[in-house]
PDB file of C-alpha atoms in Angstrom:
ATOM      1  CA  GLU A 318      18.859  10.801  51.132  1.00  0.00           C
ATOM      2  CA  ALA A 319      18.732  10.908  54.931  1.00  0.00           C
ATOM      3  CA  GLN A 320      18.968   7.372  56.223  1.00  0.00           C
ATOM      4  CA  VAL A 321      20.289   4.836  58.672  1.00  0.00           C
ATOM      5  CA  THR A 322      22.079   1.908  57.057  1.00  0.00           C
ATOM      6  CA  GLN A 323      22.986  -1.437  58.541  1.00  0.00           C
ATOM      7  CA  ASN A 324      25.208  -4.193  57.266  1.00  0.00           C
ATOM      8  CA  PRO A 325      24.877  -7.030  56.798  1.00  0.00           C
ATOM      9  CA  ARG A 326      21.114  -7.368  56.401  1.00  0.00           C
ATOM     10  CA  TYR A 327      21.245 -11.116  56.960  1.00  0.00           C
ATOM     11  CA  LEU A 328      23.880 -13.172  58.740  1.00  0.00           C
ATOM     12  CA  ILE A 329      24.110 -16.818  59.696  1.00  0.00           C
ATOM     13  CA  THR A 330      27.042 -17.685  61.921  1.00  0.00           C
ATOM     14  CA  VAL A 331      28.174 -20.251  64.455  1.00  0.00           C
ATOM     15  CA  THR A 332      28.533 -20.063  68.192  1.00  0.00           C
ATOM     16  CA  GLY A 333      31.670 -18.273  69.326  1.00  0.00           C
ATOM     17  CA  LYS A 334      32.642 -16.634  66.038  1.00  0.00           C
ATOM     18  CA  LYS A 335      33.074 -12.913  66.616  1.00  0.00           C
ATOM     19  CA  LEU A 336      30.989 -10.653  64.421  1.00  0.00           C
ATOM     20  CA  THR A 337      30.268  -6.979  63.914  1.00  0.00           C
ATOM     21  CA  VAL A 338      27.094  -5.399  62.615  1.00  0.00           C
ATOM     22  CA  THR A 339      27.713  -1.933  61.282  1.00  0.00           C
ATOM     23  CA  CYS A 340      25.376   1.026  61.577  1.00  0.00           C
ATOM     24  CA  SER A 341      25.831   4.355  59.888  1.00  0.00           C
ATOM     25  CA  GLN A 342      23.709   7.500  59.678  1.00  0.00           C
ATOM     26  CA  ASN A 343      24.180  10.531  57.442  1.00  0.00           C
ATOM     27  CA  MET A 344      22.082  13.015  59.407  1.00  0.00           C
ATOM     28  CA  ASN A 345      24.714  14.255  61.866  1.00  0.00           C
ATOM     29  CA  HIS A 346      22.706  12.740  64.707  1.00  0.00           C
ATOM     30  CA  GLU A 347      24.164  12.694  68.190  1.00  0.00           C
ATOM     31  CA  TYR A 348      22.000   9.929  69.648  1.00  0.00           C
ATOM     32  CA  MET A 349      22.264   6.368  68.352  1.00  0.00           C
ATOM     33  CA  SER A 350      21.043   3.100  69.774  1.00  0.00           C
ATOM     34  CA  TRP A 351      20.709  -0.594  69.116  1.00  0.00           C
ATOM     35  CA  TYR A 352      17.582  -2.665  69.680  1.00  0.00           C
ATOM     36  CA  ARG A 353      16.812  -6.310  69.338  1.00  0.00           C
ATOM     37  CA  GLN A 354      13.379  -7.569  68.415  1.00  0.00           C
ATOM     38  CA  ASP A 355      12.146 -10.989  69.436  1.00  0.00           C
ATOM     39  CA  PRO A 356       8.688 -12.537  68.967  1.00  0.00           C
ATOM     40  CA  GLY A 357       6.419 -11.736  71.872  1.00  0.00           C
ATOM     41  CA  LEU A 358       8.958  -9.408  73.480  1.00  0.00           C
ATOM     42  CA  GLY A 359       8.812  -6.335  71.261  1.00  0.00           C
ATOM     43  CA  LEU A 360      11.863  -4.103  70.908  1.00  0.00           C
ATOM     44  CA  ARG A 361      14.398  -3.988  73.682  1.00  0.00           C
ATOM     45  CA  GLN A 362      17.302  -1.570  73.821  1.00  0.00           C
ATOM     46  CA  ILE A 363      20.791  -3.104  73.929  1.00  0.00           C
ATOM     47  CA  TYR A 364      23.152  -0.110  74.046  1.00  0.00           C
ATOM     48  CA  TYR A 365      22.916   3.555  73.299  1.00  0.00           C
ATOM     49  CA  SER A 366      25.246   6.465  72.679  1.00  0.00           C
ATOM     50  CA  MET A 367      24.560  10.083  73.504  1.00  0.00           C
ATOM     51  CA  ASN A 368      27.513  11.294  71.442  1.00  0.00           C
ATOM     52  CA  VAL A 369      30.998  10.380  70.277  1.00  0.00           C
ATOM     53  CA  GLU A 370      32.884   8.339  72.877  1.00  0.00           C
ATOM     54  CA  VAL A 371      29.798   8.272  75.139  1.00  0.00           C
ATOM     55  CA  THR A 372      28.066   4.894  75.310  1.00  0.00           C
ATOM     56  CA  ASP A 373      25.988   3.147  77.931  1.00  0.00           C
ATOM     57  CA  LYS A 374      24.020  -0.008  78.547  1.00  0.00           C
ATOM     58  CA  GLY A 375      20.381  -0.383  77.696  1.00  0.00           C
ATOM     59  CA  ASP A 376      18.014  -3.015  79.016  1.00  0.00           C
ATOM     60  CA  VAL A 377      19.700  -6.120  77.558  1.00  0.00           C
ATOM     61  CA  PRO A 378      23.463  -5.425  77.130  1.00  0.00           C
ATOM     62  CA  GLU A 379      24.846  -8.847  78.097  1.00  0.00           C
ATOM     63  CA  GLY A 380      26.920 -10.410  75.329  1.00  0.00           C
ATOM     64  CA  TYR A 381      27.242  -7.212  73.306  1.00  0.00           C
ATOM     65  CA  LYS A 382      29.764  -4.400  72.917  1.00  0.00           C
ATOM     66  CA  VAL A 383      29.580  -1.121  71.062  1.00  0.00           C
ATOM     67  CA  SER A 384      31.888   1.725  70.172  1.00  0.00           C
ATOM     68  CA  ARG A 385      31.333   5.283  68.984  1.00  0.00           C
ATOM     69  CA  LYS A 386      34.571   6.620  67.593  1.00  0.00           C
ATOM     70  CA  GLU A 387      32.871   8.733  64.941  1.00  0.00           C
ATOM     71  CA  LYS A 388      29.542  10.496  65.044  1.00  0.00           C
ATOM     72  CA  ARG A 389      28.092   8.680  62.060  1.00  0.00           C
ATOM     73  CA  ASN A 390      29.003   5.081  63.004  1.00  0.00           C
ATOM     74  CA  PHE A 391      27.835   2.888  65.860  1.00  0.00           C
ATOM     75  CA  PRO A 392      28.865  -0.746  65.345  1.00  0.00           C
ATOM     76  CA  LEU A 393      27.450  -3.586  67.418  1.00  0.00           C
ATOM     77  CA  ILE A 394      29.975  -6.251  68.324  1.00  0.00           C
ATOM     78  CA  LEU A 395      29.234  -9.787  69.437  1.00  0.00           C
ATOM     79  CA  GLU A 396      32.529 -11.137  70.766  1.00  0.00           C
ATOM     80  CA  SER A 397      31.285 -14.693  71.251  1.00  0.00           C
ATOM     81  CA  PRO A 398      27.798 -15.096  69.793  1.00  0.00           C
ATOM     82  CA  SER A 399      25.443 -17.652  71.256  1.00  0.00           C
ATOM     83  CA  PRO A 400      22.147 -19.075  69.925  1.00  0.00           C
ATOM     84  CA  ASN A 401      20.111 -16.895  72.313  1.00  0.00           C
ATOM     85  CA  GLN A 402      21.394 -13.880  70.380  1.00  0.00           C
ATOM     86  CA  THR A 403      19.516 -15.034  67.300  1.00  0.00           C
ATOM     87  CA  SER A 404      17.270 -12.064  66.685  1.00  0.00           C
ATOM     88  CA  LEU A 405      16.355  -9.134  64.470  1.00  0.00           C
ATOM     89  CA  TYR A 406      18.543  -6.137  65.261  1.00  0.00           C
ATOM     90  CA  PHE A 407      17.756  -2.498  64.596  1.00  0.00           C
ATOM     91  CA  CYS A 408      19.948   0.530  64.782  1.00  0.00           C
ATOM     92  CA  ALA A 409      18.275   3.889  65.339  1.00  0.00           C
ATOM     93  CA  SER A 410      19.397   7.485  65.481  1.00  0.00           C
ATOM     94  CA  SER A 411      18.081  10.862  66.498  1.00  0.00           C
ATOM     95  CA  LEU A 412      19.386  14.385  66.691  1.00  0.00           C
ATOM     96  CA  SER A 413      19.293  14.038  70.467  1.00  0.00           C
ATOM     97  CA  PHE A 414      18.073  11.701  73.197  1.00  0.00           C
ATOM     98  CA  TRP A 415      15.200  14.080  73.943  1.00  0.00           C
ATOM     99  CA  LEU A 416      14.079  14.289  70.336  1.00  0.00           C
ATOM    100  CA  ALA A 417      14.154  10.501  70.132  1.00  0.00           C
ATOM    101  CA  GLY A 418      11.423  10.497  72.725  1.00  0.00           C
ATOM    102  CA  SER A 419       9.471  13.069  70.732  1.00  0.00           C
ATOM    103  CA  GLY A 420       9.052  10.990  67.607  1.00  0.00           C
ATOM    104  CA  GLU A 421      12.123  11.911  65.648  1.00  0.00           C
ATOM    105  CA  GLN A 422      13.959   8.636  65.824  1.00  0.00           C
ATOM    106  CA  PHE A 423      14.970   7.023  62.552  1.00  0.00           C
ATOM    107  CA  PHE A 424      15.378   3.277  62.262  1.00  0.00           C
ATOM    108  CA  GLY A 425      17.636   1.243  60.023  1.00  0.00           C
ATOM    109  CA  PRO A 426      16.242  -1.612  57.903  1.00  0.00           C
ATOM    110  CA  GLY A 427      17.288  -4.324  60.342  1.00  0.00           C
ATOM    111  CA  THR A 428      19.803  -7.169  60.476  1.00  0.00           C
ATOM    112  CA  ARG A 429      18.501 -10.689  60.866  1.00  0.00           C
ATOM    113  CA  LEU A 430      21.105 -12.707  62.763  1.00  0.00           C
ATOM    114  CA  THR A 431      21.027 -16.457  63.221  1.00  0.00           C
ATOM    115  CA  VAL A 432      23.560 -18.084  65.523  1.00  0.00           C
ATOM    116  CA  LEU A 433      23.813 -21.852  65.132  1.00  0.00           C
TER     117      LEU A 433
ATOM    118  CA  SER B1377       8.436  -1.107  83.482  1.00  0.00           C
ATOM    119  CA  GLN B1378       6.512   1.447  81.524  1.00  0.00           C
ATOM    120  CA  GLN B1379       6.115  -0.865  78.572  1.00  0.00           C
ATOM    121  CA  GLY B1380       2.973  -0.454  76.524  1.00  0.00           C
ATOM    122  CA  GLU B1381       0.785  -3.424  75.825  1.00  0.00           C
ATOM    123  CA  GLU B1382      -1.098  -3.624  72.554  1.00  0.00           C
ATOM    124  CA  ASP B1383      -4.403  -5.344  72.164  1.00  0.00           C
ATOM    125  CA  PRO B1384      -5.244  -7.459  70.250  1.00  0.00           C
ATOM    126  CA  GLN B1385      -2.028  -9.299  69.466  1.00  0.00           C
ATOM    127  CA  ALA B1386      -3.329 -10.109  65.999  1.00  0.00           C
ATOM    128  CA  LEU B1387      -6.191  -8.759  63.921  1.00  0.00           C
ATOM    129  CA  SER B1388      -7.499  -9.920  60.566  1.00  0.00           C
ATOM    130  CA  ILE B1389     -10.018  -7.850  58.588  1.00  0.00           C
ATOM    131  CA  GLN B1390     -11.354  -7.441  55.072  1.00  0.00           C
ATOM    132  CA  GLU B1391     -10.191  -4.630  52.840  1.00  0.00           C
ATOM    133  CA  GLY B1392     -12.357  -1.558  53.325  1.00  0.00           C
ATOM    134  CA  GLU B1393     -13.134  -2.298  56.977  1.00  0.00           C
ATOM    135  CA  ASN B1394     -11.801  -0.234  59.860  1.00  0.00           C
ATOM    136  CA  ALA B1395      -9.061  -1.589  62.118  1.00  0.00           C
ATOM    137  CA  THR B1396      -8.770  -0.577  65.765  1.00  0.00           C
ATOM    138  CA  MET B1397      -5.768  -1.342  67.932  1.00  0.00           C
ATOM    139  CA  ASN B1398      -5.397  -0.465  71.575  1.00  0.00           C
ATOM    140  CA  CYS B1399      -2.411   0.279  73.761  1.00  0.00           C
ATOM    141  CA  SER B1400      -2.199   0.487  77.531  1.00  0.00           C
ATOM    142  CA  TYR B1401       0.740   1.785  79.537  1.00  0.00           C
ATOM    143  CA  LYS B1402       1.671   2.021  83.169  1.00  0.00           C
ATOM    144  CA  THR B1403       3.107   5.405  84.131  1.00  0.00           C
ATOM    145  CA  SER B1404       2.626   9.045  83.214  1.00  0.00           C
ATOM    146  CA  ILE B1405       3.949  10.052  79.811  1.00  0.00           C
ATOM    147  CA  ASN B1406       4.953  13.110  77.796  1.00  0.00           C
ATOM    148  CA  ASN B1407       3.667  11.624  74.592  1.00  0.00           C
ATOM    149  CA  LEU B1408       2.678   8.384  72.935  1.00  0.00           C
ATOM    150  CA  GLN B1409       3.621   7.330  69.445  1.00  0.00           C
ATOM    151  CA  TRP B1410       2.527   4.698  67.000  1.00  0.00           C
ATOM    152  CA  TYR B1411       4.945   2.962  64.664  1.00  0.00           C
ATOM    153  CA  ARG B1412       4.402   0.624  61.765  1.00  0.00           C
ATOM    154  CA  GLN B1413       6.640  -2.260  60.780  1.00  0.00           C
ATOM    155  CA  ASN B1414       6.327  -4.193  57.570  1.00  0.00           C
ATOM    156  CA  SER B1415       7.453  -7.782  57.909  1.00  0.00           C
ATOM    157  CA  GLY B1416      11.139  -7.933  58.844  1.00  0.00           C
ATOM    158  CA  ARG B1417      11.693  -4.252  58.061  1.00  0.00           C
ATOM    159  CA  GLY B1418      12.510  -1.196  60.152  1.00  0.00           C
ATOM    160  CA  LEU B1419       9.978   0.809  62.095  1.00  0.00           C
ATOM    161  CA  VAL B1420       8.358   3.835  60.563  1.00  0.00           C
ATOM    162  CA  HIS B1421       6.936   6.602  62.719  1.00  0.00           C
ATOM    163  CA  LEU B1422       3.214   7.136  62.051  1.00  0.00           C
ATOM    164  CA  ILE B1423       1.862   9.631  64.517  1.00  0.00           C
ATOM    165  CA  LEU B1424       2.564  11.211  67.881  1.00  0.00           C
ATOM    166  CA  ILE B1425       0.010  12.401  70.394  1.00  0.00           C
ATOM    167  CA  ARG B1426       1.009  14.537  73.350  1.00  0.00           C
ATOM    168  CA  SER B1427      -0.267  14.008  76.852  1.00  0.00           C
ATOM    169  CA  ASN B1428      -2.453  17.138  76.671  1.00  0.00           C
ATOM    170  CA  GLU B1429      -4.135  16.010  73.453  1.00  0.00           C
ATOM    171  CA  ARG B1430      -7.134  13.689  73.275  1.00  0.00           C
ATOM    172  CA  GLU B1431      -7.380  12.971  69.581  1.00  0.00           C
ATOM    173  CA  LYS B1432      -5.243  13.389  66.505  1.00  0.00           C
ATOM    174  CA  HIS B1433      -5.762  12.644  62.836  1.00  0.00           C
ATOM    175  CA  SER B1434      -3.384  11.949  60.001  1.00  0.00           C
ATOM    176  CA  GLY B1435      -4.905  10.841  56.727  1.00  0.00           C
ATOM    177  CA  ARG B1436      -6.741   7.570  57.415  1.00  0.00           C
ATOM    178  CA  LEU B1437      -5.259   7.326  60.897  1.00  0.00           C
ATOM    179  CA  ARG B1438      -7.007   8.481  64.041  1.00  0.00           C
ATOM    180  CA  VAL B1439      -5.327   8.243  67.423  1.00  0.00           C
ATOM    181  CA  THR B1440      -6.985   8.831  70.758  1.00  0.00           C
ATOM    182  CA  LEU B1441      -5.392   9.162  74.150  1.00  0.00           C
ATOM    183  CA  ASP B1442      -7.025   8.768  77.537  1.00  0.00           C
ATOM    184  CA  THR B1443      -4.449   9.623  80.176  1.00  0.00           C
ATOM    185  CA  SER B1444      -6.873   8.832  83.010  1.00  0.00           C
ATOM    186  CA  LYS B1445      -7.095   5.250  81.774  1.00  0.00           C
ATOM    187  CA  LYS B1446      -3.499   5.200  80.532  1.00  0.00           C
ATOM    188  CA  SER B1447      -4.622   3.962  77.160  1.00  0.00           C
ATOM    189  CA  SER B1448      -4.531   4.904  73.504  1.00  0.00           C
ATOM    190  CA  SER B1449      -6.174   3.575  70.386  1.00  0.00           C
ATOM    191  CA  LEU B1450      -5.163   3.642  66.743  1.00  0.00           C
ATOM    192  CA  LEU B1451      -7.930   3.522  64.167  1.00  0.00           C
ATOM    193  CA  ILE B1452      -7.160   2.874  60.519  1.00  0.00           C
ATOM    194  CA  THR B1453     -10.179   3.639  58.376  1.00  0.00           C
ATOM    195  CA  ALA B1454     -10.997   2.079  55.006  1.00  0.00           C
ATOM    196  CA  SER B1455      -8.139  -0.376  55.329  1.00  0.00           C
ATOM    197  CA  ARG B1456      -6.134  -1.565  52.349  1.00  0.00           C
ATOM    198  CA  ALA B1457      -4.086  -4.690  51.750  1.00  0.00           C
ATOM    199  CA  ALA B1458      -0.997  -2.458  51.941  1.00  0.00           C
ATOM    200  CA  ASP B1459      -1.839  -1.690  55.579  1.00  0.00           C
ATOM    201  CA  THR B1460      -0.871  -5.249  56.475  1.00  0.00           C
ATOM    202  CA  ALA B1461       1.929  -4.806  59.014  1.00  0.00           C
ATOM    203  CA  SER B1462       2.676  -4.844  62.718  1.00  0.00           C
ATOM    204  CA  TYR B1463       1.792  -1.752  64.686  1.00  0.00           C
ATOM    205  CA  PHE B1464       3.556  -0.713  67.869  1.00  0.00           C
ATOM    206  CA  CYS B1465       2.813   1.913  70.435  1.00  0.00           C
ATOM    207  CA  ALA B1466       5.751   3.567  72.162  1.00  0.00           C
ATOM    208  CA  THR B1467       5.765   5.787  75.198  1.00  0.00           C
ATOM    209  CA  ASP B1468       8.213   8.565  75.846  1.00  0.00           C
ATOM    210  CA  ALA B1469      10.486   7.453  78.676  1.00  0.00           C
ATOM    211  CA  THR B1470      13.035  10.267  78.501  1.00  0.00           C
ATOM    212  CA  ARG B1471      12.298  11.306  82.070  1.00  0.00           C
ATOM    213  CA  ALA B1472      12.721   7.791  83.387  1.00  0.00           C
ATOM    214  CA  GLY B1473      16.173   6.816  82.191  1.00  0.00           C
ATOM    215  CA  ASN B1474      18.319   5.823  79.285  1.00  0.00           C
ATOM    216  CA  THR B1475      15.675   4.601  76.883  1.00  0.00           C
ATOM    217  CA  PRO B1476      13.899   7.418  75.032  1.00  0.00           C
ATOM    218  CA  LEU B1477      11.090   5.135  73.936  1.00  0.00           C
ATOM    219  CA  VAL B1478       9.534   2.048  75.476  1.00  0.00           C
ATOM    220  CA  PHE B1479       7.805  -0.116  72.909  1.00  0.00           C
ATOM    221  CA  GLY B1480       4.873  -2.437  73.301  1.00  0.00           C
ATOM    222  CA  LYS B1481       4.826  -5.908  71.817  1.00  0.00           C
ATOM    223  CA  GLY B1482       2.769  -4.957  68.807  1.00  0.00           C
ATOM    224  CA  THR B1483      -0.443  -5.848  67.006  1.00  0.00           C
ATOM    225  CA  ARG B1484      -0.117  -7.811  63.796  1.00  0.00           C
ATOM    226  CA  LEU B1485      -2.721  -6.563  61.318  1.00  0.00           C
ATOM    227  CA  SER B1486      -3.673  -8.594  58.260  1.00  0.00           C
ATOM    228  CA  VAL B1487      -5.902  -6.933  55.667  1.00  0.00           C
ATOM    229  CA  ILE B1488      -7.370  -9.415  53.256  1.00  0.00           C
ATOM    230  CA  ALA B1489      -8.134  -8.221  49.744  1.00  0.00           C
TER     231      ALA B1489
END
């Protein structure tokens, strides 16, 4: 089944404790991105990747890192999480950046992160 | 920002009634999409309407687009309790920069059985 998976689905952690949220897709997609969703703010893009070893900042990159060593994986790293990073995070993928804008972007199920 | 703005923020209707949600945006677009999100889950693509289209149907969904007013509406006919979800419009921003889609803040729809 074609899908985007994220792990963990739920995470409660404390300020400053490094964490990684994994994202994996099995559709051979080139374009992958991370969003965070906060009440009243909608979805905002954190980082994106056009292809392997090509990543760039989105609208709200501060406090986050990403890597794209393999095509299928795009982990989101919080080196020193803070309470303002408590949010619902979504990974998404598409065959290409252009197709993502044309409706063919697939979203993962989400990771709810709480930073105490 | 090209972000879409949905209206209303929340809508509560009885099962069987029609639900209408509106979206306004700021700049010219290639297309506009509507997504659905069940509580705490990922977004699911519902329908896309291109800038040269005025109306599109998919099952119980009807989308209209008025590029002169920079607005779109999503109509769900004969609503069901299972339609309870948040609905987001998203505009194609591929020409503008690094974000392929710019999402609005969503309309939370509650359908009461």
